[in-house]
mmCIF file of C-alpha atoms in Angstrom:
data_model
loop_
_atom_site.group_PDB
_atom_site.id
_atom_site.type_symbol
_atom_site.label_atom_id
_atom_site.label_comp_id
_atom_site.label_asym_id
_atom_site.label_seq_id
_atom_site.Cartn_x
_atom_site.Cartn_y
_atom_site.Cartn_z
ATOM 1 C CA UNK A 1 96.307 92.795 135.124
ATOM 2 C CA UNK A 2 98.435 95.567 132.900
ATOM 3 C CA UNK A 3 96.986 98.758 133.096
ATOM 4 C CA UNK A 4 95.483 100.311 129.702
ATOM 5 C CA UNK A 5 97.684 102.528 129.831
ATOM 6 C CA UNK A 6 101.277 100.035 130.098
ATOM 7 C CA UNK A 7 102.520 98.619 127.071
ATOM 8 C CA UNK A 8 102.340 94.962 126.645
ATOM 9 C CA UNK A 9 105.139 92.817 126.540
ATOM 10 C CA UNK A 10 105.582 90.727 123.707
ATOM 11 C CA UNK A 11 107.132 87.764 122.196
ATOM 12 C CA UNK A 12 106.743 86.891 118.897
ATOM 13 C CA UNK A 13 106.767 82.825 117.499
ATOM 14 C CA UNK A 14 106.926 81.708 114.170
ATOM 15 C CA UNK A 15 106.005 78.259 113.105
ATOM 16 C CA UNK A 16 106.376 76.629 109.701
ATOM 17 C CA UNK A 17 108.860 73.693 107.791
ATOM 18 C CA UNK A 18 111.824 76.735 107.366
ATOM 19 C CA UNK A 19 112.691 74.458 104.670
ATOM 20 C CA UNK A 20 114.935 76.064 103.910
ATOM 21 C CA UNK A 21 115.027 79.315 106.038
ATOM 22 C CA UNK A 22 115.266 82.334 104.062
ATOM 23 C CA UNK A 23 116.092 85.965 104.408
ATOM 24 C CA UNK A 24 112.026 87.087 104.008
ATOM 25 C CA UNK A 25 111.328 84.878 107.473
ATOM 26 C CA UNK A 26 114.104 87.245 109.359
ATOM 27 C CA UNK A 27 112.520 90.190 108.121
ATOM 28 C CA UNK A 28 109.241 89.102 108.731
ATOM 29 C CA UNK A 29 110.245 89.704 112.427
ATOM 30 C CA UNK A 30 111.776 92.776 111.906
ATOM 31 C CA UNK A 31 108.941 94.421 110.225
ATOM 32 C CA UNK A 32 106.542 92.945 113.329
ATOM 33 C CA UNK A 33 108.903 94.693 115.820
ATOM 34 C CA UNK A 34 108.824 98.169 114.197
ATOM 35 C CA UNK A 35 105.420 97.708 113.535
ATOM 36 C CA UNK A 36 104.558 96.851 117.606
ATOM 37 C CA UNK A 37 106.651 99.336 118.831
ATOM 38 C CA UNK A 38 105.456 102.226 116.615
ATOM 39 C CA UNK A 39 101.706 101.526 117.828
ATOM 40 C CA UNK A 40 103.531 102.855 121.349
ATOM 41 C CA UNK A 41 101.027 99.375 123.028
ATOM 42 C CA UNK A 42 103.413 96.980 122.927
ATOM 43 C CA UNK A 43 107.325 95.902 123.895
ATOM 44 C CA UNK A 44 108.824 93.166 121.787
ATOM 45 C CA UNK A 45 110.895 91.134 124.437
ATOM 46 C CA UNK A 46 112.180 88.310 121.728
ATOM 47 C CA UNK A 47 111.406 86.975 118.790
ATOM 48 C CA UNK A 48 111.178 82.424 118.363
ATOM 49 C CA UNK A 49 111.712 80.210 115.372
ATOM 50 C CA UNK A 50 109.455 76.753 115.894
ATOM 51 C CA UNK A 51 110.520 74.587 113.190
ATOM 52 C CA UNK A 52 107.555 72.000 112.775
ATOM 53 C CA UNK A 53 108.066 67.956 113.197
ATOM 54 C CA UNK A 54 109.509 65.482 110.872
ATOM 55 C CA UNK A 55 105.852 63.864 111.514
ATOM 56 C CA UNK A 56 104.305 66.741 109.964
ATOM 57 C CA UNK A 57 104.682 64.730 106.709
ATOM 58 C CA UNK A 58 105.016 67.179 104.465
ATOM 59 C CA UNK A 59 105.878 66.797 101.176
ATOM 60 C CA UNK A 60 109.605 67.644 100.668
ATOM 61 C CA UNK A 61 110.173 68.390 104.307
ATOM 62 C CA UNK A 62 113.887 67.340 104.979
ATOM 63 C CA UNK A 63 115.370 66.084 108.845
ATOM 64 C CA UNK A 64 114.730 68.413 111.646
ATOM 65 C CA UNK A 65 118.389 68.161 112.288
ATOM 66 C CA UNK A 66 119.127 70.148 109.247
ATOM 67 C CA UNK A 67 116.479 72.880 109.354
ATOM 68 C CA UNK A 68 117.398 73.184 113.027
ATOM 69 C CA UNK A 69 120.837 73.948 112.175
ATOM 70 C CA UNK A 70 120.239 76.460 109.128
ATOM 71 C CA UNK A 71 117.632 78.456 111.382
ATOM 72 C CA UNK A 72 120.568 78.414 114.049
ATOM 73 C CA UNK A 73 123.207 79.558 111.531
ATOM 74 C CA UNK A 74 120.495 82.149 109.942
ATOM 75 C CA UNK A 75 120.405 83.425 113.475
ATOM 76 C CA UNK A 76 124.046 84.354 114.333
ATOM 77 C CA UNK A 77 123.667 87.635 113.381
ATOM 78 C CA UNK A 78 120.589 88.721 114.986
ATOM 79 C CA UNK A 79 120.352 89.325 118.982
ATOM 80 C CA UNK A 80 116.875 89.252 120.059
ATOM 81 C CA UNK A 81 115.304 85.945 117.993
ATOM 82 C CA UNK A 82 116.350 82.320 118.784
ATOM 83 C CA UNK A 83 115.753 79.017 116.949
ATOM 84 C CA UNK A 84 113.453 76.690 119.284
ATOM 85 C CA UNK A 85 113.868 72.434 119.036
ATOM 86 C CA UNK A 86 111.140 71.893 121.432
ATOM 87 C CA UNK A 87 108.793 70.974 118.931
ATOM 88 C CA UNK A 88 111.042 69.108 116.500
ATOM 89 C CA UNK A 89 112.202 67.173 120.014
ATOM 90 C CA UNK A 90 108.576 65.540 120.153
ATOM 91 C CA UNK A 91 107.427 62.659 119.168
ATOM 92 C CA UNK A 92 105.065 63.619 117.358
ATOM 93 C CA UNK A 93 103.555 66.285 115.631
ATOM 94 C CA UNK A 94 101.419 68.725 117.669
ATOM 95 C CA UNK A 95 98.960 71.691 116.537
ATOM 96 C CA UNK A 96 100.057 75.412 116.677
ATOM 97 C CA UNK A 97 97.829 75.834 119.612
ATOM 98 C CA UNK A 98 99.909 73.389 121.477
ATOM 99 C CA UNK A 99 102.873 75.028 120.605
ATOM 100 C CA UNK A 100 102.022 78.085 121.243
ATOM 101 C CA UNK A 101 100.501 77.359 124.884
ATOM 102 C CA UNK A 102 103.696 75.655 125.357
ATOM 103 C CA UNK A 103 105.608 78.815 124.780
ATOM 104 C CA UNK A 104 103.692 81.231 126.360
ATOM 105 C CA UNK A 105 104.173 79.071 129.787
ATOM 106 C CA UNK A 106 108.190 78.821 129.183
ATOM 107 C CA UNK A 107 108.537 82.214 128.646
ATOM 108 C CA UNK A 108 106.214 83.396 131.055
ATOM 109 C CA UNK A 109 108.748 81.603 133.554
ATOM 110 C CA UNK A 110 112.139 82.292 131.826
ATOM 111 C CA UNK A 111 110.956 85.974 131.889
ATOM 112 C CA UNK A 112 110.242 85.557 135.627
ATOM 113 C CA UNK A 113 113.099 83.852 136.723
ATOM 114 C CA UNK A 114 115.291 86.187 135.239
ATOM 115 C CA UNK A 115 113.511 89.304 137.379
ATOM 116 C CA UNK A 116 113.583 86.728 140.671
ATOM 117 C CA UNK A 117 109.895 86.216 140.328
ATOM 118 C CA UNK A 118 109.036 82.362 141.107
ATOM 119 C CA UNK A 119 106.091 81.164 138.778
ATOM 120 C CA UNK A 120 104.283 78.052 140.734
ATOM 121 C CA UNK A 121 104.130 74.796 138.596
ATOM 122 C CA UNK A 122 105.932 76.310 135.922
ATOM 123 C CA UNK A 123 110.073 75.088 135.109
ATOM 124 C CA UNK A 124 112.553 77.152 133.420
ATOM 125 C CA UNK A 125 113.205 76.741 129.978
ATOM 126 C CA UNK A 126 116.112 75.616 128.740
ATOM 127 C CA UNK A 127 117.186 78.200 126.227
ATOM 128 C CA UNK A 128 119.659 77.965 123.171
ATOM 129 C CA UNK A 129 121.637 80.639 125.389
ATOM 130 C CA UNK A 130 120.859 81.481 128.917
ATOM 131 C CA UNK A 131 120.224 85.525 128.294
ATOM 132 C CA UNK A 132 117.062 86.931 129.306
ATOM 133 C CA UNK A 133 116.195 88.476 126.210
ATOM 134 C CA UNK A 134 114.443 91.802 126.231
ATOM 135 C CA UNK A 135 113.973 91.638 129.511
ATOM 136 C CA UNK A 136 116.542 94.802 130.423
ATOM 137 C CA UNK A 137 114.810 98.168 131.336
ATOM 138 C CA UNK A 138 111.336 96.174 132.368
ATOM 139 C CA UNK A 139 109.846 96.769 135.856
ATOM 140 C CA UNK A 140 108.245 93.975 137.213
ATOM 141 C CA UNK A 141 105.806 93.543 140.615
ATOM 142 C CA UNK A 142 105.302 90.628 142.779
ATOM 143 C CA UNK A 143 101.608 89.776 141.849
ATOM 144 C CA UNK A 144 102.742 89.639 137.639
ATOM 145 C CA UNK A 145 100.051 87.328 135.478
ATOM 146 C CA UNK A 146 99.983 85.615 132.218
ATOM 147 C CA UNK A 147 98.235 88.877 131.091
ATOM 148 C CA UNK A 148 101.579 90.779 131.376
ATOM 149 C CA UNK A 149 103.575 88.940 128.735
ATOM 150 C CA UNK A 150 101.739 87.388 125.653
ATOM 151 C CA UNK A 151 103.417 84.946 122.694
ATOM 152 C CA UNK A 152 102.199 86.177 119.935
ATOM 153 C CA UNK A 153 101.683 84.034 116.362
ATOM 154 C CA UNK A 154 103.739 85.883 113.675
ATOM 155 C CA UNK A 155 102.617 84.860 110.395
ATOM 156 C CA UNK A 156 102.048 85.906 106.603
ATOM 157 C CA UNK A 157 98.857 86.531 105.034
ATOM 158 C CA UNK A 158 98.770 83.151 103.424
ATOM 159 C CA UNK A 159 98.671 81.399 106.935
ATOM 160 C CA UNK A 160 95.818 83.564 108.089
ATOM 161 C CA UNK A 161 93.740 82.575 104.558
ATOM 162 C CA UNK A 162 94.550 79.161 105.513
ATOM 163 C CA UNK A 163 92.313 79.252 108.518
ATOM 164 C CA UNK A 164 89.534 78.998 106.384
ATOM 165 C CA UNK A 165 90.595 75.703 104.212
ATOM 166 C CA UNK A 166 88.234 73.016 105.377
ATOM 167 C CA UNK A 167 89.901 70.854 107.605
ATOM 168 C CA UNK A 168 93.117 71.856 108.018
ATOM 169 C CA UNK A 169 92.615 73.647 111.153
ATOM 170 C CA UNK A 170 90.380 72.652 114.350
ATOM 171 C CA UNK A 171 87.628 75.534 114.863
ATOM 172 C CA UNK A 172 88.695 75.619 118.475
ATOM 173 C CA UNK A 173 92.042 76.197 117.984
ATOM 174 C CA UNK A 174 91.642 79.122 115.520
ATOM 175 C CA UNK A 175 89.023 80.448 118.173
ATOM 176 C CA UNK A 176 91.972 79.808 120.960
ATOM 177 C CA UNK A 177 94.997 81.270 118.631
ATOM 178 C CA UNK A 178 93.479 84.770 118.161
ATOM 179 C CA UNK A 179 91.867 84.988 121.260
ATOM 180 C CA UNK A 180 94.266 83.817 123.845
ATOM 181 C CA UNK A 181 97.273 85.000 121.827
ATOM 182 C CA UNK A 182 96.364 86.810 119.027
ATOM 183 C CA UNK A 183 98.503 86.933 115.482
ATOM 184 C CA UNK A 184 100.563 89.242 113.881
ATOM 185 C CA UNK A 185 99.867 89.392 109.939
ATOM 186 C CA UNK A 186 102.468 90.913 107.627
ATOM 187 C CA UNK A 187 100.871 91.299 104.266
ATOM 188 C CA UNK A 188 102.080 90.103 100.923
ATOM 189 C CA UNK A 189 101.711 91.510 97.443
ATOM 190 C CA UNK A 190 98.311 90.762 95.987
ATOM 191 C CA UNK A 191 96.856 89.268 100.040
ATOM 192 C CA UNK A 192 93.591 91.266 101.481
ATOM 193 C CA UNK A 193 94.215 90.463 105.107
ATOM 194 C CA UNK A 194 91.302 92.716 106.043
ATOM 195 C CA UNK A 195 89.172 91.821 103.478
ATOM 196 C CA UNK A 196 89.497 87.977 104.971
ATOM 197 C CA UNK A 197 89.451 88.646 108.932
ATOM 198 C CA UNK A 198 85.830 90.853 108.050
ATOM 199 C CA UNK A 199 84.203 87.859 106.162
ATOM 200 C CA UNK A 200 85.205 85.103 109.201
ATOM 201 C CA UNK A 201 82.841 85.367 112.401
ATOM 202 C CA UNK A 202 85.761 83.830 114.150
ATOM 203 C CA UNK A 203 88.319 86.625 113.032
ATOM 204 C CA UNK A 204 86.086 89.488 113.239
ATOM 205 C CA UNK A 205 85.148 88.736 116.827
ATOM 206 C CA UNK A 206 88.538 89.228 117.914
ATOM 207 C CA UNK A 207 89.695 91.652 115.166
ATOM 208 C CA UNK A 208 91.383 93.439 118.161
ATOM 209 C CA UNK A 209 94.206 91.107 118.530
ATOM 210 C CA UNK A 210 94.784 90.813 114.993
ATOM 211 C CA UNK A 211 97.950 93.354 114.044
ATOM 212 C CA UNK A 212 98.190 93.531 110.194
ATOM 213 C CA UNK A 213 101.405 95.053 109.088
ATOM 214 C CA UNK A 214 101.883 95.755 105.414
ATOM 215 C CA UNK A 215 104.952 95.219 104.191
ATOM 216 C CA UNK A 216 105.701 97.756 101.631
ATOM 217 C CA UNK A 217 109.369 96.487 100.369
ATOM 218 C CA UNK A 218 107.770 93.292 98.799
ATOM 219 C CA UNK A 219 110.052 90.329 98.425
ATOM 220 C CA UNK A 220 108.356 87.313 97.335
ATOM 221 C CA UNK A 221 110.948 84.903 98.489
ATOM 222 C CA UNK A 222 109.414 81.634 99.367
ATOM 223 C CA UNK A 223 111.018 78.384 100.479
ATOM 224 C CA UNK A 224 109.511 76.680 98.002
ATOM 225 C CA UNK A 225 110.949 78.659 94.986
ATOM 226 C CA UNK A 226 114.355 78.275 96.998
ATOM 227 C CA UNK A 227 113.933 74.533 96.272
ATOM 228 C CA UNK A 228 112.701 74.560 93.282
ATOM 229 C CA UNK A 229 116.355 76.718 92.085
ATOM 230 C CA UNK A 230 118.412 74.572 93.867
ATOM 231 C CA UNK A 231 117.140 71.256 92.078
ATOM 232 C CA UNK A 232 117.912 73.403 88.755
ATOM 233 C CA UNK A 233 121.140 74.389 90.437
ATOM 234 C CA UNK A 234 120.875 77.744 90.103
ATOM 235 C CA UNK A 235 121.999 80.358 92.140
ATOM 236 C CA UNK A 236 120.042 81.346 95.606
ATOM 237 C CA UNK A 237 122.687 83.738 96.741
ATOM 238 C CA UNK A 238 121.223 86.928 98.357
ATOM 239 C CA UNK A 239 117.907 85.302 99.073
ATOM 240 C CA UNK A 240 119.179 83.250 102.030
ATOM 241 C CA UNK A 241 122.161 83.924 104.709
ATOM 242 C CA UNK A 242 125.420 82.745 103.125
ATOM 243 C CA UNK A 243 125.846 80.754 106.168
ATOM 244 C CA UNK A 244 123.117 78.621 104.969
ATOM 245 C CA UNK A 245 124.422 77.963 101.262
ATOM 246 C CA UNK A 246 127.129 76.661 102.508
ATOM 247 C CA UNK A 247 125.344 74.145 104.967
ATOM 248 C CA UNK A 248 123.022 73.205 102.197
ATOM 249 C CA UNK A 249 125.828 72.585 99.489
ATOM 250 C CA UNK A 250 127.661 70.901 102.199
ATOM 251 C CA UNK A 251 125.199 68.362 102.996
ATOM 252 C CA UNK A 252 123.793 68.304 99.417
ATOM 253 C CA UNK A 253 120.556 69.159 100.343
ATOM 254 C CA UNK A 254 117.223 69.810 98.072
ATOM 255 C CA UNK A 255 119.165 68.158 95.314
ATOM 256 C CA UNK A 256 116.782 66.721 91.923
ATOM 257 C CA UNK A 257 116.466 63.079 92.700
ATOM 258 C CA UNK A 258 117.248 62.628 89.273
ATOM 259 C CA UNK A 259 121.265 65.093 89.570
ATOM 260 C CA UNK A 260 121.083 63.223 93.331
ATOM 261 C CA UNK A 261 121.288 59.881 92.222
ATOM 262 C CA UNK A 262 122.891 60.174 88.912
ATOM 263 C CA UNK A 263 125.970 59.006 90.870
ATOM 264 C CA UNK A 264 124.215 55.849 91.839
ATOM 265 C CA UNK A 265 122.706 55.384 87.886
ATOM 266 C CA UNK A 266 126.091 55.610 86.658
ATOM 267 C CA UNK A 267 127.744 53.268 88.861
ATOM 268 C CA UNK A 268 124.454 50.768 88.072
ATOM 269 C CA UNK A 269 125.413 51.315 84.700
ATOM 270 C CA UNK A 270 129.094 50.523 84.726
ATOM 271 C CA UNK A 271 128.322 47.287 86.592
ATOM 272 C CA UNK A 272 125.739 45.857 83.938
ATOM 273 C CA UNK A 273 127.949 46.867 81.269
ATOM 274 C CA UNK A 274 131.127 44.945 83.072
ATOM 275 C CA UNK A 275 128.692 42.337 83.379
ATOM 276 C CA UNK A 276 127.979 42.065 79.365
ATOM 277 C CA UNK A 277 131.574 42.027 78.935
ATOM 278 C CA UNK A 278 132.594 39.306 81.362
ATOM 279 C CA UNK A 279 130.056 37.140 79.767
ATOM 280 C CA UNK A 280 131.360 38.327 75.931
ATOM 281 C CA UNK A 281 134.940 37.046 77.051
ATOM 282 C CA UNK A 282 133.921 33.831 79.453
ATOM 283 C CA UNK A 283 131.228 32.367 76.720
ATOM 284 C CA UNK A 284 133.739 31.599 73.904
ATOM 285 C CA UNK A 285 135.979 29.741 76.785
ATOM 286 C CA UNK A 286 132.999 28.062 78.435
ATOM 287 C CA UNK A 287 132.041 26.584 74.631
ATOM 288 C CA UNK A 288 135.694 25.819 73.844
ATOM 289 C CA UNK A 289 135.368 23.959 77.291
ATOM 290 C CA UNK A 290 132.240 22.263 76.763
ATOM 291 C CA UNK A 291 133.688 20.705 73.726
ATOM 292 C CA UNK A 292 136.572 19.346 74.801
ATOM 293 C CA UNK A 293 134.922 17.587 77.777
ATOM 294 C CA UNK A 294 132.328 16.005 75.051
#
């Protein structure tokens, strides 16, 4: 076990549709870091991007191929978080408790491999590039135990209110999230984090491992207004990496069905209207024909 006195090492995973990644998701980590490392309890080691599954069935939720590739372009500039494919890779969609276990026991033994510390029943992870993140300037010890490096759910407010939607999330998993891993809240403008985690039993109870970190700069950039401006075709620049407006107008993605297909209407339309004409000019000759063979 880590001494109370030891900070504890951390990595922090967020899970969601990134549909389309934007600039508030990247500073959502940033603000979790400062916010860790300023309580003087805990080391952030890395940060992960989890992209959900195409069988998540979302409404509006394009390929896994695509988000994958905007988180990974998003990324280039930052040197401690990665983009993750495990979960896209299944095949099918899986809780965030699954996730999450998944990732604590792959980076519980990419963290020890890369110290020389063999974890039994545990393989390697194959990561999107082979540096041991955060792992520089750590001592490590023989005997080290799941308790000495934790995966942490990173998360806005709205998640954490959505615990308490009937249905939407298994009782024991909640119970497991907060208490196994625990959750890192950043606030949003007009959220009452605290007000929420005192009326749930389940939150309360392990209030402890629940870090809420107001954000002060607010920036209410959602995906879903992202979408919404690029059906209207109007400008998202500054909101998400310019790396990523170029993928998206690239692959004409989150395009108006309606500006999508217009293409397609068009081209439907210019056939039919051939076809009136053909039949304008062939009639005459058919009943010039007709006659003649009478």
């Amino acid at each position: 076990m880590a001494s109370s006195t030891s900070t504890r090492r951390v990595v922090l995973l967020c899970c969601g549709s990134f549909n389309p990644i934007t600039n508030m998701h990247l500073r959502m980590f940033e603000i979790a870091r400062d916010y860790l490392h300023r309580t003087g309890k805990y080391q952030v080691l890395g940060g992960i991007i989890s992209p959900v599954n195409d069988a998540y069935g979302k409404k509006d939720l394009i390929e896994s191929k695509h988000r994958l590739e905007m988180c990974r372009l998003a990324l280039q500039t930052s040197d401690w978080i990665t983009v993750d494919s495990w979960e896209c890779e299944q095949n099918q969609w899986h809780p965030t408790m699954k996730v999450l276990t998944h990732h604590q026991k792959a980076a519980l033994a990419n963290y020890n491999a890369c110290k020389g510390v063999q974890v039994r029943g545990v393989k390697r992870r194959r990561q999107d590039n082979d540096q041991c993140t955060g792992s520089q300037d750590v001592e490590t010890t023989q005997d080290q135990s799941d308790s000495d490096l934790q995966v942490k759910l990173l998360c806005g407010a709205d998640l954490l209110e959505s615990f308490a939607v009937p249905g939407l999330w298994a009782d024991q998993d909640v119970e497991d999230i907060v208490s196994k891993h625990g959750i890192v809240v950043i606030t949003r403008e007009g959220s009452n984090p605290q007000k929420f985690v005192y009326e749930s039993d389940v939150l309360y109870r392990n209030s402890k491992n629940i870090q809420i970190v107001t954000e002060w700069i607010y920036n209410e950039i959602s995906s879903t207004r992202i979408r919404r401006a690029l059906s209207r075709n109007e400008s998202i620049r500054y909101l998400v990496p310019e790396s990523v407006i170029q993928y998206i107008k690239t692959n004409e993605l989150y395009q108006k069905d309606s500006n999508k297909n217009k293409s397609q209407i068009f081209f439907c339309f210019s056939e039919l209207l051939g076809c009136c004409c053909l039949c304008i000019t062939i009639l005459p000759v058919y009943k010039l024909w007709h006659g003649f063979v009478k």
